[in-house]
Amino acid sequence: MIDVKNQKRIFGIASYFLIACLFVVNAYSQPPDIEGRTLTLEECISTGLKTNPSAEISFQNLKAVQEKIGEAKQGYYPSFKFSSSYTYTTPSGSRASSSPDSYDARLSAKQTLFDAGATSNLIESIRHSIEAQEYDVKKTGLDIIQNIKIAFYEVLKKRDITGVTKTALKSTEKHLEQAHALYNEGLTPRSDVIKAEVQLSNARLDVIKAENALLLAKANLAAAIGLPVTTNFDIDAHAVNGQALDLPALKDFIILAYSKRPELKGTQSRVDSAEATIKQVKSGLYPNISLDASYGWQESNFFPDDKKWSAVLTVGIPVFEQLTTKSKMNQAAANLNRLKATKAQIMRNIELDVTQAWLLLKEAVERLDVTKKALEHSEEDMRVSEGRYKEGIGNILEVIDAQTALTQAKTNYVIATFDIADAKARLDRAVGKGIQEENK
């Protein structure tokens, strides 16, 4: 397990880099050079939050939504337009004496004076959308942290299992030597030697499988960090031990998840955005007032003596647009109801996520005690079986069975140890920890 001191270090670093993803333009960077280095869990997480492509995708989505604010605020400011044109008309009939040339140039401006809250509600809707996207960035960070932690613990697990298989291989080689010695002394049959040789071959196969599983686990960790899977690096296991922990009540974790999960907060922001959208669409039912002004000329000469200006106060009253506006309002209301139902569904999913993670952690803690006792019994059985075989009162099958049981017991103990760390990482993600207040 990870002690409290290391937890604070890990999640403090995680908080820093997740906040950086929100406010730094170049949140994504090229993979750092970690070839041949030994990384701690903290370093893996900090690197992953900078280099994992998912972080960049989420951050760029946030930037795209943030830019919509400037577009929406245009409704508060006047718009200016300069236009110029030239028209040539073929003289004919009564117009033969008039000039065929017509020049038009003017500068026009338009300012919206009243739009029934359309612009302000649009801006409010976008701001809530930005909040929702910020929570999506946090969700992405939590996912990256969880994936790195799980992959990190998987590497440690596979490394320890590889060590178990290599230890078993050495023991099997020793048993084969004993079988040869006893056979040469005439104390055991040739079949004992053959059985020991078969057992040795199986032990070598187990080592090969374990070593390849370790390489695959390292590749998965590199991918979780955002590095090329061929990157050669090692990891430091100082933060993990085989101690159990006190598990708080399930209800406490569910209540905590309600207040922390970014998915739930993001959905609430989308609900708020949808409510603002309804108000913005509803403004189409009311009149709008705008001021139009222009200055320029339209004459047969390019440089006329007289220039004209105009100012128009326009009041737009929607008449036939009522049906269209009401249809848009119904669409926005349906979207709002959908988001409210989505929020309820997310709450149920959160409850299920927390429950599953809590049960996994509870099972792993319980399995640790059982596997520890099984390991102690297997080690005793191994000592007894080897002693009996040395004295010539046992047979090779007893030793093989004891060795198989011991290897399995060691493997189960390793799995249970790292399953606790794995389940703790899943529970932290289910609750929404990893951004701030991790250990409160």
Short mmCIF file of C-alpha atoms in Angstrom, two decimals:
data_model
loop_
_atom_site.label_atom_id
_atom_site.label_comp_id
_atom_site.label_asym_id
_atom_site.label_seq_id
_atom_site.Cartn_x
_atom_site.Cartn_y
_atom_site.Cartn_z
CA MET A 1 0.00 0.00 0.00
CA ILE A 2 0.96 3.66 -0.27
CA ASP A 3 1.58 5.48 3.00
CA VAL A 4 0.02 8.86 3.76
CA LYS A 5 3.22 10.81 3.17
CA ASN A 6 3.68 9.38 -0.32
CA GLN A 7 -0.02 9.90 -1.08
CA LYS A 8 0.31 13.61 -0.34
CA ARG A 9 3.34 13.86 -2.58
CA ILE A 10 1.64 12.00 -5.44
CA PHE A 11 -1.59 13.92 -5.39
CA GLY A 12 0.07 17.25 -4.74
CA ILE A 13 2.05 16.81 -7.94
CA ALA A 14 -1.07 15.61 -9.75
CA SER A 15 -2.99 18.71 -8.66
CA TYR A 16 -0.24 21.01 -9.93
CA PHE A 17 -0.10 19.52 -13.40
CA LEU A 18 -3.86 19.32 -13.80
CA ILE A 19 -4.21 23.02 -12.98
CA ALA A 20 -1.43 23.73 -15.46
CA CYS A 21 -3.46 21.94 -18.12
CA LEU A 22 -6.24 24.50 -17.59
CA PHE A 23 -4.17 27.68 -17.82
CA VAL A 24 -1.03 26.99 -19.86
CA VAL A 25 -1.35 27.18 -23.62
CA ASN A 26 1.30 24.58 -24.32
CA ALA A 27 -0.08 22.03 -21.89
CA TYR A 28 1.01 19.24 -24.17
CA SER A 29 4.69 18.69 -24.85
CA GLN A 30 6.92 16.22 -26.55
CA PRO A 31 7.79 13.11 -24.53
CA PRO A 32 10.78 13.80 -22.26
CA ASP A 33 13.93 11.75 -22.49
CA ILE A 34 13.53 9.11 -19.77
CA GLU A 35 15.44 6.36 -21.55
CA GLY A 36 17.24 4.26 -18.97
CA ARG A 37 15.89 6.19 -16.00
CA THR A 38 14.17 4.80 -12.90
CA LEU A 39 10.85 6.58 -12.31
CA THR A 40 8.75 6.83 -9.17
CA LEU A 41 4.97 6.78 -9.30
CA GLU A 42 4.94 10.55 -8.81
CA GLU A 43 7.24 11.05 -11.79
CA CYS A 44 5.15 8.76 -13.98
CA ILE A 45 2.01 10.73 -13.13
CA SER A 46 3.60 14.15 -13.64
CA THR A 47 5.04 13.05 -16.97
CA GLY A 48 1.77 11.50 -18.10
CA LEU A 49 -0.24 14.63 -17.33
CA LYS A 50 2.09 16.57 -19.65
CA THR A 51 2.60 14.09 -22.48
CA ASN A 52 -0.53 11.95 -22.73
CA PRO A 53 -2.41 12.96 -25.93
CA SER A 54 -5.75 12.75 -24.08
CA ALA A 55 -4.73 15.76 -21.98
CA GLU A 56 -3.99 17.80 -25.11
CA ILE A 57 -7.28 16.80 -26.75
CA SER A 58 -9.26 17.81 -23.68
CA PHE A 59 -7.37 21.08 -23.31
CA GLN A 60 -7.89 22.07 -26.95
CA ASN A 61 -11.61 21.33 -26.62
CA LEU A 62 -11.64 23.74 -23.68
CA LYS A 63 -9.84 26.43 -25.70
CA ALA A 64 -12.36 26.08 -28.53
CA VAL A 65 -15.28 26.65 -26.16
CA GLN A 66 -13.54 29.58 -24.45
CA GLU A 67 -13.17 31.37 -27.79
CA LYS A 68 -16.94 31.38 -28.23
CA ILE A 69 -17.21 34.05 -25.51
CA GLY A 70 -15.57 36.64 -27.75
CA GLU A 71 -17.90 35.73 -30.59
CA ALA A 72 -20.98 36.10 -28.38
CA LYS A 73 -19.87 39.47 -26.92
CA GLN A 74 -19.96 40.97 -30.39
CA GLY A 75 -23.68 41.54 -29.76
CA TYR A 76 -22.77 44.26 -27.28
CA TYR A 77 -20.66 46.28 -29.73
CA PRO A 78 -21.45 48.16 -32.94
CA SER A 79 -20.62 46.71 -36.30
CA PHE A 80 -19.05 48.79 -39.07
CA LYS A 81 -19.03 48.15 -42.77
CA PHE A 82 -17.54 50.02 -45.69
CA SER A 83 -18.98 49.33 -49.12
CA SER A 84 -18.18 50.68 -52.57
CA SER A 85 -19.55 49.88 -56.00
CA TYR A 86 -19.56 51.06 -59.58
CA THR A 87 -22.43 50.51 -62.00
CA TYR A 88 -22.45 51.19 -65.74
CA THR A 89 -25.84 51.40 -67.46
CA THR A 90 -26.13 51.42 -71.27
CA PRO A 91 -27.82 54.69 -72.34
CA SER A 92 -31.17 54.20 -74.08
CA GLY A 93 -34.38 56.15 -74.72
CA SER A 94 -35.16 58.89 -72.28
CA ARG A 95 -31.99 58.11 -70.28
CA ALA A 96 -29.70 58.79 -73.20
CA SER A 97 -28.76 62.20 -71.84
CA SER A 98 -27.98 60.95 -68.35
CA SER A 99 -24.57 59.65 -67.30
CA PRO A 100 -24.15 55.88 -67.63
CA ASP A 101 -21.82 55.85 -64.65
CA SER A 102 -22.97 55.39 -61.09
CA TYR A 103 -20.60 55.47 -58.12
CA ASP A 104 -21.62 54.35 -54.65
CA ALA A 105 -19.48 54.51 -51.52
CA ARG A 106 -20.61 54.56 -47.90
CA LEU A 107 -19.62 53.75 -44.36
CA SER A 108 -22.40 52.20 -42.31
CA ALA A 109 -22.69 51.30 -38.64
CA LYS A 110 -25.23 49.30 -36.67
CA GLN A 111 -25.70 49.10 -32.91
CA THR A 112 -28.18 46.83 -31.15
CA LEU A 113 -29.91 48.78 -28.38
CA PHE A 114 -32.26 46.11 -27.07
CA ASP A 115 -32.44 42.38 -27.82
CA ALA A 116 -34.56 41.14 -24.89
CA GLY A 117 -31.55 39.54 -23.23
CA ALA A 118 -30.50 37.40 -26.21
CA THR A 119 -26.82 38.36 -26.00
CA SER A 120 -26.51 38.20 -22.21
CA ASN A 121 -28.21 34.81 -22.04
CA LEU A 122 -26.05 33.50 -24.87
CA ILE A 123 -22.92 34.56 -22.96
CA GLU A 124 -24.23 32.94 -19.77
CA SER A 125 -24.88 29.71 -21.66
CA ILE A 126 -21.35 29.71 -23.08
CA ARG A 127 -19.84 30.38 -19.65
CA HIS A 128 -21.60 27.35 -18.25
CA SER A 129 -20.38 25.36 -21.25
CA ILE A 130 -16.83 26.45 -20.42
CA GLU A 131 -17.32 25.25 -16.84
CA ALA A 132 -18.52 21.91 -18.16
CA GLN A 133 -15.46 21.61 -20.40
CA GLU A 134 -13.16 22.48 -17.49
CA TYR A 135 -14.67 19.57 -15.57
CA ASP A 136 -14.03 17.40 -18.63
CA VAL A 137 -10.36 18.42 -18.43
CA LYS A 138 -10.33 17.37 -14.78
CA LYS A 139 -12.05 14.09 -15.66
CA THR A 140 -9.38 13.41 -18.27
CA GLY A 141 -6.70 14.09 -15.68
CA LEU A 142 -8.32 11.65 -13.26
CA ASP A 143 -8.49 9.01 -15.96
CA ILE A 144 -4.82 9.50 -16.83
CA ILE A 145 -3.82 9.25 -13.17
CA GLN A 146 -5.85 6.08 -12.66
CA ASN A 147 -4.52 4.41 -15.79
CA ILE A 148 -0.92 5.23 -14.86
CA LYS A 149 -1.32 3.98 -11.30
CA ILE A 150 -2.96 0.73 -12.41
CA ALA A 151 -0.30 0.16 -15.08
CA PHE A 152 2.44 1.03 -12.56
CA TYR A 153 1.18 -1.51 -10.04
CA GLU A 154 0.77 -4.09 -12.80
CA VAL A 155 4.47 -3.73 -13.70
CA LEU A 156 5.42 -4.23 -10.05
CA LYS A 157 3.14 -7.23 -9.81
CA LYS A 158 4.59 -8.85 -12.94
CA ARG A 159 8.11 -8.10 -11.75
CA ASP A 160 7.53 -9.81 -8.42
CA ILE A 161 5.82 -12.76 -10.11
CA THR A 162 8.85 -13.07 -12.39
CA GLY A 163 11.00 -13.22 -9.26
CA VAL A 164 8.77 -15.97 -7.86
CA THR A 165 9.15 -18.05 -11.03
CA LYS A 166 12.94 -17.61 -11.04
CA THR A 167 13.11 -18.71 -7.40
CA ALA A 168 10.98 -21.73 -8.25
CA LEU A 169 13.34 -22.50 -11.14
CA LYS A 170 16.35 -22.52 -8.81
CA SER A 171 14.54 -24.80 -6.36
CA THR A 172 13.57 -27.15 -9.19
CA GLU A 173 17.19 -27.30 -10.38
CA LYS A 174 18.23 -28.23 -6.84
CA HIS A 175 15.56 -30.94 -6.71
CA LEU A 176 16.85 -32.40 -9.97
CA GLU A 177 20.37 -32.52 -8.53
CA GLN A 178 19.05 -34.32 -5.45
CA ALA A 179 17.14 -36.78 -7.62
CA HIS A 180 20.30 -37.55 -9.61
CA ALA A 181 22.33 -38.03 -6.43
CA LEU A 182 19.77 -40.35 -4.83
CA TYR A 183 19.39 -42.28 -8.09
CA ASN A 184 23.15 -42.75 -8.35
CA GLU A 185 23.13 -44.09 -4.80
CA GLY A 186 20.31 -46.45 -5.70
CA LEU A 187 17.88 -44.85 -3.28
CA THR A 188 15.33 -43.64 -5.89
CA PRO A 189 14.11 -44.96 -9.24
CA ARG A 190 14.94 -43.44 -12.61
CA SER A 191 11.35 -42.13 -12.81
CA ASP A 192 12.12 -39.59 -10.05
CA VAL A 193 14.84 -38.09 -12.22
CA ILE A 194 12.50 -37.93 -15.22
CA LYS A 195 9.77 -36.27 -13.15
CA ALA A 196 12.26 -33.70 -11.85
CA GLU A 197 13.44 -32.97 -15.41
CA VAL A 198 9.82 -32.42 -16.53
CA GLN A 199 9.27 -30.13 -13.57
CA LEU A 200 12.40 -28.17 -14.52
CA SER A 201 11.15 -27.69 -18.09
CA ASN A 202 7.82 -26.41 -16.78
CA ALA A 203 9.61 -24.01 -14.46
CA ARG A 204 11.62 -22.62 -17.36
CA LEU A 205 8.43 -22.10 -19.36
CA ASP A 206 6.93 -20.23 -16.40
CA VAL A 207 9.94 -17.90 -16.33
CA ILE A 208 9.64 -17.21 -20.06
CA LYS A 209 5.93 -16.40 -19.72
CA ALA A 210 6.53 -14.19 -16.68
CA GLU A 211 9.31 -12.22 -18.38
CA ASN A 212 7.17 -11.58 -21.45
CA ALA A 213 4.24 -10.54 -19.26
CA LEU A 214 6.56 -8.06 -17.54
CA LEU A 215 7.63 -6.58 -20.88
CA LEU A 216 3.99 -6.20 -21.91
CA ALA A 217 3.14 -4.52 -18.60
CA LYS A 218 5.99 -2.04 -19.14
CA ALA A 219 4.68 -1.28 -22.63
CA ASN A 220 1.21 -0.64 -21.19
CA LEU A 221 2.69 1.73 -18.61
CA ALA A 222 4.60 3.63 -21.30
CA ALA A 223 1.39 3.97 -23.33
CA ALA A 224 -0.53 5.18 -20.26
CA ILE A 225 2.12 7.85 -19.69
CA GLY A 226 2.01 8.85 -23.35
CA LEU A 227 5.47 7.55 -24.26
CA PRO A 228 6.46 5.24 -27.13
CA VAL A 229 5.90 1.65 -26.00
CA THR A 230 9.50 0.82 -26.83
CA THR A 231 10.84 3.30 -24.26
CA ASN A 232 13.25 1.54 -21.92
CA PHE A 233 12.87 2.67 -18.30
CA ASP A 234 12.50 1.14 -14.85
CA ILE A 235 10.25 2.01 -11.91
CA ASP A 236 10.79 2.40 -8.19
CA ALA A 237 8.62 0.24 -5.90
CA HIS A 238 9.39 1.93 -2.58
CA ALA A 239 5.83 3.22 -2.17
CA VAL A 240 4.16 -0.20 -2.09
CA ASN A 241 4.05 -2.69 0.77
CA GLY A 242 1.83 -5.54 1.87
CA GLN A 243 0.06 -3.90 4.78
CA ALA A 244 -3.73 -3.94 4.96
CA LEU A 245 -5.78 -0.85 5.74
CA ASP A 246 -8.93 0.20 7.55
CA LEU A 247 -11.79 0.54 5.09
CA PRO A 248 -14.37 3.29 5.79
CA ALA A 249 -18.08 2.67 5.24
CA LEU A 250 -19.34 2.47 1.65
CA LYS A 251 -21.93 5.20 2.26
CA ASP A 252 -19.19 7.68 3.21
CA PHE A 253 -17.44 7.11 -0.11
CA ILE A 254 -20.67 7.57 -2.10
CA ILE A 255 -21.43 10.88 -0.36
CA LEU A 256 -17.87 12.02 -1.03
CA ALA A 257 -18.17 11.05 -4.71
CA TYR A 258 -21.30 13.22 -5.09
CA SER A 259 -19.25 16.27 -4.08
CA LYS A 260 -16.10 15.46 -6.07
CA ARG A 261 -16.85 13.66 -9.33
CA PRO A 262 -16.21 16.08 -12.23
CA GLU A 263 -18.67 14.18 -14.43
CA LEU A 264 -21.53 15.13 -12.11
CA LYS A 265 -20.39 18.75 -11.78
CA GLY A 266 -19.92 19.00 -15.53
CA THR A 267 -23.42 17.72 -16.20
CA GLN A 268 -24.85 20.29 -13.79
CA SER A 269 -23.00 23.00 -15.70
CA ARG A 270 -24.53 21.70 -18.92
CA VAL A 271 -27.98 21.84 -17.27
CA ASP A 272 -27.33 25.48 -16.34
CA SER A 273 -26.18 26.16 -19.90
CA ALA A 274 -29.36 24.60 -21.32
CA GLU A 275 -31.52 26.76 -19.03
CA ALA A 276 -29.71 29.89 -20.26
CA THR A 277 -30.21 28.71 -23.84
CA ILE A 278 -33.97 28.52 -23.29
CA LYS A 279 -33.93 32.15 -22.10
CA GLN A 280 -31.83 33.14 -25.09
CA VAL A 281 -34.23 31.47 -27.55
CA LYS A 282 -37.24 32.95 -25.73
CA SER A 283 -35.94 36.45 -26.44
CA GLY A 284 -36.98 35.88 -30.04
CA LEU A 285 -40.60 36.39 -28.95
CA TYR A 286 -39.96 40.03 -28.04
CA PRO A 287 -39.17 43.15 -30.10
CA ASN A 288 -35.59 44.22 -30.75
CA ILE A 289 -34.32 47.75 -31.28
CA SER A 290 -31.28 48.77 -33.28
CA LEU A 291 -29.75 52.01 -34.58
CA ASP A 292 -28.42 52.16 -38.12
CA ALA A 293 -26.33 55.02 -39.49
CA SER A 294 -24.50 55.59 -42.78
CA TYR A 295 -22.41 58.27 -44.50
CA GLY A 296 -21.43 58.36 -48.17
CA TRP A 297 -22.56 59.18 -51.66
CA GLN A 298 -24.21 57.77 -54.79
CA GLU A 299 -23.61 59.97 -57.83
CA SER A 300 -22.51 59.86 -61.43
CA ASN A 301 -19.17 61.46 -60.51
CA PHE A 302 -16.47 59.64 -58.57
CA PHE A 303 -15.81 62.78 -56.47
CA PRO A 304 -19.30 64.28 -55.92
CA ASP A 305 -19.86 67.70 -54.37
CA ASP A 306 -22.59 66.52 -52.03
CA LYS A 307 -22.39 63.71 -49.52
CA LYS A 308 -25.30 62.17 -47.66
CA TRP A 309 -25.75 60.68 -44.22
CA SER A 310 -28.66 58.90 -42.63
CA ALA A 311 -29.68 57.55 -39.23
CA VAL A 312 -32.45 55.01 -38.74
CA LEU A 313 -33.95 53.67 -35.53
CA THR A 314 -35.34 50.22 -36.27
CA VAL A 315 -37.84 48.36 -34.14
CA GLY A 316 -38.23 44.72 -35.13
CA ILE A 317 -41.41 43.02 -34.00
CA PRO A 318 -41.52 39.27 -34.65
CA VAL A 319 -44.83 38.24 -36.14
CA PHE A 320 -44.49 35.19 -38.33
CA GLU A 321 -41.36 34.07 -36.46
CA GLN A 322 -43.41 33.13 -33.40
CA LEU A 323 -43.90 29.53 -34.53
CA THR A 324 -40.21 29.10 -35.35
CA THR A 325 -39.17 30.54 -31.98
CA LYS A 326 -41.60 28.34 -30.06
CA SER A 327 -40.30 25.30 -31.94
CA LYS A 328 -36.73 26.22 -30.94
CA MET A 329 -37.87 26.67 -27.33
CA ASN A 330 -39.41 23.19 -27.35
CA GLN A 331 -36.16 21.76 -28.71
CA ALA A 332 -34.16 23.53 -26.00
CA ALA A 333 -36.59 22.31 -23.32
CA ALA A 334 -36.24 18.74 -24.58
CA ASN A 335 -32.46 19.09 -24.43
CA LEU A 336 -32.73 20.40 -20.85
CA ASN A 337 -34.88 17.44 -19.80
CA ARG A 338 -32.42 15.07 -21.44
CA LEU A 339 -29.54 16.59 -19.49
CA LYS A 340 -31.48 16.33 -16.22
CA ALA A 341 -32.13 12.65 -16.92
CA THR A 342 -28.43 12.24 -17.81
CA LYS A 343 -27.49 13.76 -14.46
CA ALA A 344 -29.70 11.23 -12.64
CA GLN A 345 -28.13 8.41 -14.66
CA ILE A 346 -24.62 9.63 -13.83
CA MET A 347 -25.49 9.62 -10.13
CA ARG A 348 -26.55 5.98 -10.37
CA ASN A 349 -23.38 5.16 -12.31
CA ILE A 350 -21.27 6.89 -9.66
CA GLU A 351 -22.94 4.83 -6.94
CA LEU A 352 -22.21 1.67 -8.92
CA ASP A 353 -18.59 2.70 -9.62
CA VAL A 354 -17.93 3.40 -5.96
CA THR A 355 -19.64 0.20 -4.83
CA GLN A 356 -17.67 -1.97 -7.25
CA ALA A 357 -14.36 -0.32 -6.33
CA TRP A 358 -15.12 -0.55 -2.61
CA LEU A 359 -15.97 -4.25 -2.89
CA LEU A 360 -12.80 -4.91 -4.89
CA LEU A 361 -10.74 -3.22 -2.18
CA LYS A 362 -12.58 -5.10 0.57
CA GLU A 363 -11.98 -8.42 -1.20
CA ALA A 364 -8.29 -7.63 -1.78
CA VAL A 365 -7.77 -6.76 1.90
CA GLU A 366 -9.45 -10.00 2.98
CA ARG A 367 -7.48 -12.05 0.46
CA LEU A 368 -4.20 -10.65 1.73
CA ASP A 369 -4.58 -12.27 5.17
CA VAL A 370 -5.70 -15.57 3.66
CA THR A 371 -2.83 -15.71 1.14
CA LYS A 372 -0.31 -14.81 3.84
CA LYS A 373 -1.39 -17.78 5.98
CA ALA A 374 -1.43 -20.05 2.92
CA LEU A 375 2.13 -18.96 2.12
CA GLU A 376 3.30 -19.81 5.64
CA HIS A 377 1.73 -23.28 5.42
CA SER A 378 3.22 -23.87 1.96
CA GLU A 379 6.70 -22.92 3.13
CA GLU A 380 6.40 -25.37 6.04
CA ASP A 381 5.14 -28.10 3.72
CA MET A 382 8.09 -27.45 1.40
CA ARG A 383 10.59 -27.83 4.26
CA VAL A 384 8.99 -31.08 5.42
CA SER A 385 8.81 -32.57 1.91
CA GLU A 386 12.42 -31.70 1.10
CA GLY A 387 13.60 -33.16 4.41
CA ARG A 388 11.69 -36.40 3.84
CA TYR A 389 13.09 -36.71 0.32
CA LYS A 390 16.67 -36.15 1.50
CA GLU A 391 16.25 -38.89 4.08
CA GLY A 392 14.94 -41.26 1.46
CA ILE A 393 11.53 -41.71 3.15
CA GLY A 394 9.63 -39.46 0.74
CA ASN A 395 9.22 -39.41 -3.03
CA ILE A 396 9.75 -36.79 -5.71
CA LEU A 397 6.01 -36.31 -6.21
CA GLU A 398 5.69 -34.92 -2.69
CA VAL A 399 8.45 -32.43 -3.41
CA ILE A 400 6.96 -31.47 -6.79
CA ASP A 401 3.51 -30.96 -5.28
CA ALA A 402 4.96 -28.93 -2.42
CA GLN A 403 6.99 -26.80 -4.83
CA THR A 404 3.95 -26.20 -7.05
CA ALA A 405 1.85 -25.24 -4.02
CA LEU A 406 4.57 -22.91 -2.72
CA THR A 407 4.97 -21.16 -6.07
CA GLN A 408 1.21 -20.69 -6.32
CA ALA A 409 1.03 -19.38 -2.74
CA LYS A 410 3.80 -16.86 -3.41
CA THR A 411 2.07 -15.78 -6.62
CA ASN A 412 -1.26 -15.38 -4.84
CA TYR A 413 0.38 -13.30 -2.13
CA VAL A 414 1.99 -11.00 -4.70
CA ILE A 415 -1.30 -10.63 -6.55
CA ALA A 416 -3.22 -9.86 -3.35
CA THR A 417 -0.63 -7.28 -2.30
CA PHE A 418 -0.82 -5.31 -5.52
CA ASP A 419 -4.56 -5.86 -5.90
CA ILE A 420 -4.97 -3.71 -2.79
CA ALA A 421 -3.01 -0.87 -4.40
CA ASP A 422 -4.90 -1.40 -7.67
CA ALA A 423 -8.31 -1.37 -5.94
CA LYS A 424 -7.33 1.73 -3.95
CA ALA A 425 -6.50 3.53 -7.20
CA ARG A 426 -9.87 2.50 -8.66
CA LEU A 427 -11.69 3.65 -5.53
CA ASP A 428 -9.90 7.00 -5.61
CA ARG A 429 -11.04 7.45 -9.23
CA ALA A 430 -14.58 6.37 -8.43
CA VAL A 431 -14.75 8.91 -5.62
CA GLY A 432 -13.14 11.66 -7.72
CA LYS A 433 -9.91 12.06 -5.80
CA GLY A 434 -6.68 13.08 -7.44
CA ILE A 435 -7.23 16.78 -7.99
CA GLN A 436 -7.27 18.33 -4.53
CA GLU A 437 -8.03 17.53 -0.89
CA GLU A 438 -6.87 13.99 -1.62
CA ASN A 439 -6.31 12.94 1.96
CA LYS A 440 -9.07 14.85 3.69
#
